[in-house]
Short mmCIF file of C-alpha atoms and ligand atoms in Angstrom, two decimals:
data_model
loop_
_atom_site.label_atom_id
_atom_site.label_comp_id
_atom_site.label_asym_id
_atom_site.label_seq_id
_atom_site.Cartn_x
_atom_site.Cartn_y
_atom_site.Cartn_z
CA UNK A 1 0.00 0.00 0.00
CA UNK A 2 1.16 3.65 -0.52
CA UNK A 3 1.65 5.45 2.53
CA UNK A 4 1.57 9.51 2.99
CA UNK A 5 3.07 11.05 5.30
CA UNK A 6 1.77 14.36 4.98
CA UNK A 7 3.66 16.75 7.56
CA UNK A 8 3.80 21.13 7.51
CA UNK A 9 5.91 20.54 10.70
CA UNK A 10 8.31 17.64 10.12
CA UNK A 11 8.86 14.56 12.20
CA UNK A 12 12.70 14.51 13.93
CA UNK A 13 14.42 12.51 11.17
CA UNK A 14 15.41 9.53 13.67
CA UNK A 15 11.34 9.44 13.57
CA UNK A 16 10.69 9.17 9.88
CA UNK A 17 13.29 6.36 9.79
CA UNK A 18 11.51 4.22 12.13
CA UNK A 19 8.48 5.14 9.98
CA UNK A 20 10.28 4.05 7.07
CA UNK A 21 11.39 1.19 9.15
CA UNK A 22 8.00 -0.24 9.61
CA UNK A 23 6.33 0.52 6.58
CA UNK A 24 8.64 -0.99 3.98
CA UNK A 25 9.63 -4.09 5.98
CA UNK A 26 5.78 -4.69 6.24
CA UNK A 27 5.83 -4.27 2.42
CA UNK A 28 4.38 -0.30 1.74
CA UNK A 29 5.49 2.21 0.24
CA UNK A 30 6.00 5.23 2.24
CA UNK A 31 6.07 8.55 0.43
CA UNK A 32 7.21 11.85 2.28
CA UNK A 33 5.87 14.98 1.82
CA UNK A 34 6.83 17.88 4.19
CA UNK A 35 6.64 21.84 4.35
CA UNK A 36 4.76 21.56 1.58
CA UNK A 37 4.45 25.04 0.30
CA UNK A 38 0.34 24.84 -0.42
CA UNK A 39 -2.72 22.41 -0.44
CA UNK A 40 -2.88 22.06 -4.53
CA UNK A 41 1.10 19.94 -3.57
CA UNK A 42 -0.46 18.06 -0.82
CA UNK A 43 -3.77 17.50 -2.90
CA UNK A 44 -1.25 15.83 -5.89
CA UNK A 45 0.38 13.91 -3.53
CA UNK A 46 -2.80 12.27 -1.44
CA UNK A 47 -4.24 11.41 -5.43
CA UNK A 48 -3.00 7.76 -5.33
CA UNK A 49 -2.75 7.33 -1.46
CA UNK A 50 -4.33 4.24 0.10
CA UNK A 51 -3.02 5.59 3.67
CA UNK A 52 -2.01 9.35 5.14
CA UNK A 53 -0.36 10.26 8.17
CA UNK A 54 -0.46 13.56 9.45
CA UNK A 55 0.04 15.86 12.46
CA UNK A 56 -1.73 19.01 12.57
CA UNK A 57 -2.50 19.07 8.92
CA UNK A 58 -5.59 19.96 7.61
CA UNK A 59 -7.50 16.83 6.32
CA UNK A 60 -10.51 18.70 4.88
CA UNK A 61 -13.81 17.33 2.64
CA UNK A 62 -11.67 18.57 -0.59
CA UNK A 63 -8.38 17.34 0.00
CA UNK A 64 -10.35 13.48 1.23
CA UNK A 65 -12.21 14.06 -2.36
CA UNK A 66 -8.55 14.50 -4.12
CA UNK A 67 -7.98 11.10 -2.58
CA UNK A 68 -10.03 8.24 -4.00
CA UNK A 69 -7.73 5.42 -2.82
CA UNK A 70 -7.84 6.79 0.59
CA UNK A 71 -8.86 3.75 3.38
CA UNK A 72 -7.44 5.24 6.21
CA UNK A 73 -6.22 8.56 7.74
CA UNK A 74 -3.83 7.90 10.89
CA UNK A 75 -3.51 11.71 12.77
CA UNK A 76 -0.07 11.16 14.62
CA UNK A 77 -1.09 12.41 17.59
CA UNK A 78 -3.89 12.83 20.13
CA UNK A 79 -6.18 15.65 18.64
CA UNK A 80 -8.17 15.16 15.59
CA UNK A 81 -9.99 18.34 15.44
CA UNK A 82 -8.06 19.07 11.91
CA UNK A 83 -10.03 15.96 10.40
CA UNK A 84 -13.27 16.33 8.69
CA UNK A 85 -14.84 13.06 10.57
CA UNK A 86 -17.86 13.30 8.97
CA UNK A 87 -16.51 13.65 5.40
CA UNK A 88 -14.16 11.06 6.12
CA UNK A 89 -16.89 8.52 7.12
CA UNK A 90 -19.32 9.67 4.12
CA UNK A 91 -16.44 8.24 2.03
CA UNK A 92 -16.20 5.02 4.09
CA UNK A 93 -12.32 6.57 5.44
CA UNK A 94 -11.01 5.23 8.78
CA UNK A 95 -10.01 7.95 10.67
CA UNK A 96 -7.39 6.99 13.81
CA UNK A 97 -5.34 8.87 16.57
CA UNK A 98 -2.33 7.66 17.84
CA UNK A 99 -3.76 8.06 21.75
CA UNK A 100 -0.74 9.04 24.59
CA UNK A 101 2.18 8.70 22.19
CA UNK A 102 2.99 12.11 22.13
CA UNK A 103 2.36 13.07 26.12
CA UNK A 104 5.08 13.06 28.18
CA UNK A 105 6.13 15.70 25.64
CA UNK A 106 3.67 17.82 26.42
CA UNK A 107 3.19 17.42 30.02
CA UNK A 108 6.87 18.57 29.99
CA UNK A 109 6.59 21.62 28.43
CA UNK A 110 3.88 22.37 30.93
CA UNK A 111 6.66 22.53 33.46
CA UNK A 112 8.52 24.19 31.33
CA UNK A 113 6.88 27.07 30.41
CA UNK A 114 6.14 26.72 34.12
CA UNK A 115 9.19 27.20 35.55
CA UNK A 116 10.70 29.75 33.03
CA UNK A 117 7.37 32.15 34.65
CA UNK A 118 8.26 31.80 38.51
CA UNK A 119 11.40 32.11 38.13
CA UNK A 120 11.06 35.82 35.91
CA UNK A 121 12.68 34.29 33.06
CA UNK A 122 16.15 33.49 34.56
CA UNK A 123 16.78 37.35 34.38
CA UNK A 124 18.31 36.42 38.12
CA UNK A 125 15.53 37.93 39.66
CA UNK A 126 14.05 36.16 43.18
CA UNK A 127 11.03 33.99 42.14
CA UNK A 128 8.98 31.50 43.77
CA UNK A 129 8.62 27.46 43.49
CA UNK A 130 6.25 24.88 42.46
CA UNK A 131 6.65 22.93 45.83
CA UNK A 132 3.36 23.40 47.83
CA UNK A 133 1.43 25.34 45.19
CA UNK A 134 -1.65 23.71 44.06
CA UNK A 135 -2.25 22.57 40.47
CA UNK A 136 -5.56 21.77 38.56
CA UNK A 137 -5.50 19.59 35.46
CA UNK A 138 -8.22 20.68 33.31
CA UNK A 139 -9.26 17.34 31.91
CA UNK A 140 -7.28 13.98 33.05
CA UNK A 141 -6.72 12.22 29.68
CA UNK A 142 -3.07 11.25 28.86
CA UNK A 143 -1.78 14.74 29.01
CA UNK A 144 -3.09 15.47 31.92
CA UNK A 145 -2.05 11.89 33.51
CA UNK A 146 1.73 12.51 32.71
CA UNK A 147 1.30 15.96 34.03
CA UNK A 148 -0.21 15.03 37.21
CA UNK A 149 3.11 12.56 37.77
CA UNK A 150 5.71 15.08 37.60
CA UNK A 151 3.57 17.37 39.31
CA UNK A 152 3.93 14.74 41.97
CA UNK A 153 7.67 14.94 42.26
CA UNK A 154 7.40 18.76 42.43
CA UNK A 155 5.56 18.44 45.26
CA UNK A 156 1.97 19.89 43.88
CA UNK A 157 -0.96 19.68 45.48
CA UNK A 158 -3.08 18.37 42.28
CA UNK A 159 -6.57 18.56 41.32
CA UNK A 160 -8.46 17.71 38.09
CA UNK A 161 -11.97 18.32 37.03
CA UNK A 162 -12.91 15.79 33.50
CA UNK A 163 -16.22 15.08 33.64
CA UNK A 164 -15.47 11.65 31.32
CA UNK A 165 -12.91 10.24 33.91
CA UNK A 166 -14.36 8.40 36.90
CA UNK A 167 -12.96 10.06 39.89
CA UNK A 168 -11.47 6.19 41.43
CA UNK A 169 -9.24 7.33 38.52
CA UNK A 170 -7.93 10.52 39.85
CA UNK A 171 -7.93 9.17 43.16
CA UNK A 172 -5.25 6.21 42.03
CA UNK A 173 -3.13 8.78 40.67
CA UNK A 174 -3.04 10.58 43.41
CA UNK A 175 -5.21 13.87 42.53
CA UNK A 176 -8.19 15.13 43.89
CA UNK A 177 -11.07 14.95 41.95
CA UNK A 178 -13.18 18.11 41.97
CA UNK A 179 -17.29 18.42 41.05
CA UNK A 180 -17.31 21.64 38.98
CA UNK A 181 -14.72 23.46 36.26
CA UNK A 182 -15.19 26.77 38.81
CA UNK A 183 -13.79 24.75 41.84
CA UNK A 184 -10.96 24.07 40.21
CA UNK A 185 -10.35 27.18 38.91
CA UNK A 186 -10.88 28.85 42.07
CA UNK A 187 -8.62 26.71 43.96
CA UNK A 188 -5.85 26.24 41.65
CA UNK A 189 -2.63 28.65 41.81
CA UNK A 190 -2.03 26.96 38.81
CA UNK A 191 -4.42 25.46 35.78
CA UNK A 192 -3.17 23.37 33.29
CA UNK A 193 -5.33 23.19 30.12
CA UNK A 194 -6.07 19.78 28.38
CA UNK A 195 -9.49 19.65 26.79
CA UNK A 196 -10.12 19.05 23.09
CA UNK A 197 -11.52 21.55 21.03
CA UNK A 198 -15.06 20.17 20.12
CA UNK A 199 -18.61 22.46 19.68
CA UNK A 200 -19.14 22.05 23.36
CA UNK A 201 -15.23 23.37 24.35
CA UNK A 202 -15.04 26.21 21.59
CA UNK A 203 -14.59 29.14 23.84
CA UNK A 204 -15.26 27.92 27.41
CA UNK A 205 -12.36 29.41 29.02
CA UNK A 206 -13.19 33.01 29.71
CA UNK A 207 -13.33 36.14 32.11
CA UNK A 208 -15.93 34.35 34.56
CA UNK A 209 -13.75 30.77 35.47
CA UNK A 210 -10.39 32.86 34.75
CA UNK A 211 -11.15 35.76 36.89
CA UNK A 212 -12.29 32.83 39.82
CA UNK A 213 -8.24 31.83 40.41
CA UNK A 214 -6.53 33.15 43.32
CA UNK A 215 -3.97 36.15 43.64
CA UNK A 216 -1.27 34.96 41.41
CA UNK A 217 -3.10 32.44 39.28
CA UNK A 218 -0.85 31.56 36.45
CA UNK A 219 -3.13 29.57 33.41
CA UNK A 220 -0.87 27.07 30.86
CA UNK A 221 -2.36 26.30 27.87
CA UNK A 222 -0.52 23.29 25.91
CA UNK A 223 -4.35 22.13 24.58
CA UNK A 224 -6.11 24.20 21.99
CA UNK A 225 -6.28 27.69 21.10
CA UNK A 226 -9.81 27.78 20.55
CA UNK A 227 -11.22 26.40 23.88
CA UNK A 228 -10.29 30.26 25.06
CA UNK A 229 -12.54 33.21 24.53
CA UNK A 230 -9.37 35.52 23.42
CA UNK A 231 -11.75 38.32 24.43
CA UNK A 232 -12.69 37.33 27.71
CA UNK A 233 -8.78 36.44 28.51
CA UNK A 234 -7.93 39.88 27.22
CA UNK A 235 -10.57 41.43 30.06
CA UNK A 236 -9.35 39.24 32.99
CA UNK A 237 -5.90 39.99 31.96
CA UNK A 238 -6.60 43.77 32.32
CA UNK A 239 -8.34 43.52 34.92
CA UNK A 240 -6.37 41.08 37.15
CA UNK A 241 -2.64 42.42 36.67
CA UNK A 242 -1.28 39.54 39.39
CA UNK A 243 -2.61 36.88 36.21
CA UNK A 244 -0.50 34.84 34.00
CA UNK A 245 -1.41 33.27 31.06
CA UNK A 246 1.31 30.73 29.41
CA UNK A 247 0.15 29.23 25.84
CA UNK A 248 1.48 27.17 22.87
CA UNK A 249 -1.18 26.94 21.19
CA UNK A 250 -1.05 30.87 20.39
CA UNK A 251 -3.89 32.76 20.55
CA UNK A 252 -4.84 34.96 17.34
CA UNK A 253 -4.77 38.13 19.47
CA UNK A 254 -1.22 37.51 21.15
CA UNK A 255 0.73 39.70 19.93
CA UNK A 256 -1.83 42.91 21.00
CA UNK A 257 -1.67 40.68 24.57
CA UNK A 258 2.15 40.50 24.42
CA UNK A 259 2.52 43.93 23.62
CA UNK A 260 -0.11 44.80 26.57
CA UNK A 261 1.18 42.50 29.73
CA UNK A 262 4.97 42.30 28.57
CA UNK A 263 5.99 38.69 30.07
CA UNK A 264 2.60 38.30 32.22
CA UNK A 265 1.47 36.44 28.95
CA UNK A 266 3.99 34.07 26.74
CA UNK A 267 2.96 32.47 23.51
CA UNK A 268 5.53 30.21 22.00
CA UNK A 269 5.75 31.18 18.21
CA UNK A 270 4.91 27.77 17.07
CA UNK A 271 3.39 24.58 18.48
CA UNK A 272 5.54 22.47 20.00
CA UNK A 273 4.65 20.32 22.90
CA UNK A 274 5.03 17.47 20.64
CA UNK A 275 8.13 18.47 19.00
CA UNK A 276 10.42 15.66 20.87
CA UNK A 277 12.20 12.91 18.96
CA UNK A 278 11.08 11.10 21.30
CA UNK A 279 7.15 11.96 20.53
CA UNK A 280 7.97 11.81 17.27
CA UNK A 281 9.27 8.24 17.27
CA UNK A 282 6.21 7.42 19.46
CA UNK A 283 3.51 9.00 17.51
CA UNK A 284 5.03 8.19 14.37
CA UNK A 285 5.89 4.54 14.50
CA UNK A 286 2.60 3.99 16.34
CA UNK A 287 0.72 5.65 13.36
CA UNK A 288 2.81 3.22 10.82
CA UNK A 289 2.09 0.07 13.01
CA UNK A 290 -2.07 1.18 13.42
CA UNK A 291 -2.14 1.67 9.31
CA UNK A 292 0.25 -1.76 9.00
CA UNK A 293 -2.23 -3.76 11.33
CA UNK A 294 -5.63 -2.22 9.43
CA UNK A 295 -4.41 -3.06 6.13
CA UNK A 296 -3.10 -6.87 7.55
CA UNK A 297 -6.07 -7.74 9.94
CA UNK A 298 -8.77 -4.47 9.68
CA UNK A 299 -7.50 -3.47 13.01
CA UNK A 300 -9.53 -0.58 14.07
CA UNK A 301 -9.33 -0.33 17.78
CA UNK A 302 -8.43 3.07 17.50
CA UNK A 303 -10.61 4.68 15.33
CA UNK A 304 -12.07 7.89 16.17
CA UNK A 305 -15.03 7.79 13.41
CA UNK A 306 -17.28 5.18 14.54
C1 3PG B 401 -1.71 16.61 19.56
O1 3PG B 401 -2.92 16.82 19.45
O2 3PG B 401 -1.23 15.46 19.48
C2 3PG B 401 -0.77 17.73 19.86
O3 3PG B 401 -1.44 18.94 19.84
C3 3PG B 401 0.46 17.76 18.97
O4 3PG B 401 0.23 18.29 17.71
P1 3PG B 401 1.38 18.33 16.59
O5 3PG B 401 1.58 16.95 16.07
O6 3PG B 401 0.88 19.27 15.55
O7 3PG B 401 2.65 18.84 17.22
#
């Protein structure tokens, strides 16, 4: 079978050889097609795919009608909220994520961008610590799992709110569960982002939970752009000058924000919780192996289109 892997932002080389690895000594044919300068070159290329991998890319209605060989789309990653589902499954397209591969990553950069805030941006200034401060995880999927584990060694208080995760769950791992998205908010010095971005999350995150965190509250966003109302953060910012908000997933209003709070708000320029070799080996290989095992025994366990 011929196997696209579609990518804007490039897999770590050591990743697209294990891809490579996997897909030719199973018998495909792996064809590579990154930074690709528009959608008419990745339209071409998808014309006589029977498989595509992807990260962030767009898989739209018109680039899955460029693609009549198309079986199955494999989004190397955790969110699939750049895949058309519905146009996928109109065309009988199995659409599958690659669930957890990518985050430790991510979790990491949480602490990360964490750290780099309390401590003023190792400018040499006095900061403050994560040891004792309380942390809530909103959402306790995979990210939010692997975030809650090195929040442990930190010594974090942690909390989550995920209305899909029984709270036995939370308890295991050591975090409190919590009934409502305002008690977390309100008893969080930090909150840790990591919902989806579906209808239902489009814009939840806004001046009324925000403005709810304590004196100091510092928000991290490693999830989705669009689950904030940029407005709403924009107010809560002005009006709550001890308020942080860390993000890579950039908002579309961060420069005016970046010019407005000066380091109070930091957008990394590009994506890249997942940019690890390490995720990139993960998500990749596991995206290779999921298309491998469809094509060999219609292996769909983890197929987000049903
Ligand atoms: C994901 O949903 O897996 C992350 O947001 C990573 O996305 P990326 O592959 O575009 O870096």
């Amino acid at each position: 079978m011929k196997v696209l892997v579609a990518t804007e932002k490039p897999f770590a080389k050591v990743a697209v050889d294990g891809i490579r690895e996997v897909l030719e000594s199973a018998g495909h044919e792996l064809v590579l097609l990154e930074k690709y300068p528009d959608r008419a070159t990745l339209a071409e290329a998808v014309r006589s795919a029977d498989a595509l991998i992807v990260r962030s890319d767009k898989v739209d209605a018109e680039l899955l009608a460029a693609a009549p060989a198309l079986r199955i789309v494999v989004r190397a990653g955790a969110g699939y909220d750049n895949i058309d589902l519905d146009a996928a499954t109109a065309r009988g397209i199995v659409v599958e994520n690659t669930p957890g591969q990518n985050s430790n990553a991510v979790a990491e950069l949480v602490f990360g961008m964490a750290l780099a805030a309390v401590r003023n941006h190792f400018d040499g200034s006095s900061g403050t610590e994560l040891r004792g401060k309380r942390l809530g995880l909103h959402a306790f999927g995979a990210v939010g799992r692997c975030v809650a584990r090195i929040a442990e060694g930190f010594g974090m208080a942690v909390s989550a709110f995920d209305p899909f995760c029984p709270p036995e769950v939370m308890r295991e791992a050591g975090v409190t569960p919590v009934d409502t998205v305002e008690q977390l908010y309100a008893g969080s010095d930090f909150v840790s982002i990591h919902i989806p971005a579906t209808p239902q999350t489009r814009g939840s995150i806004g001046a009324a939970l925000l403005g709810l965190m304590p004196k100091g509250g510092v928000v991290i966003n490693t999830a989705r752009k669009e689950v904030m109302d940029e407005a709403g953060l924009a107010a809560v910012l002005a009006d709550r000058p001890d308020l942080r908000y860390l993000a890579d997933v950039r908002p579309d209003c961060a420069d005016d924000l970046m010019e407005r709070f000066g380091k109070r708000v930091v957008c990394t320029p590009k994506k890249m919780g997942a940019q690890t070799a390490e995720a990139n080996i993960n998500a990749g290989i596991a995206a290779a192996r999921q298309i491998d095992a469809y094509f060999r025994t219609g292996d769909t366990r983890c197929q987000v289109n049903r």
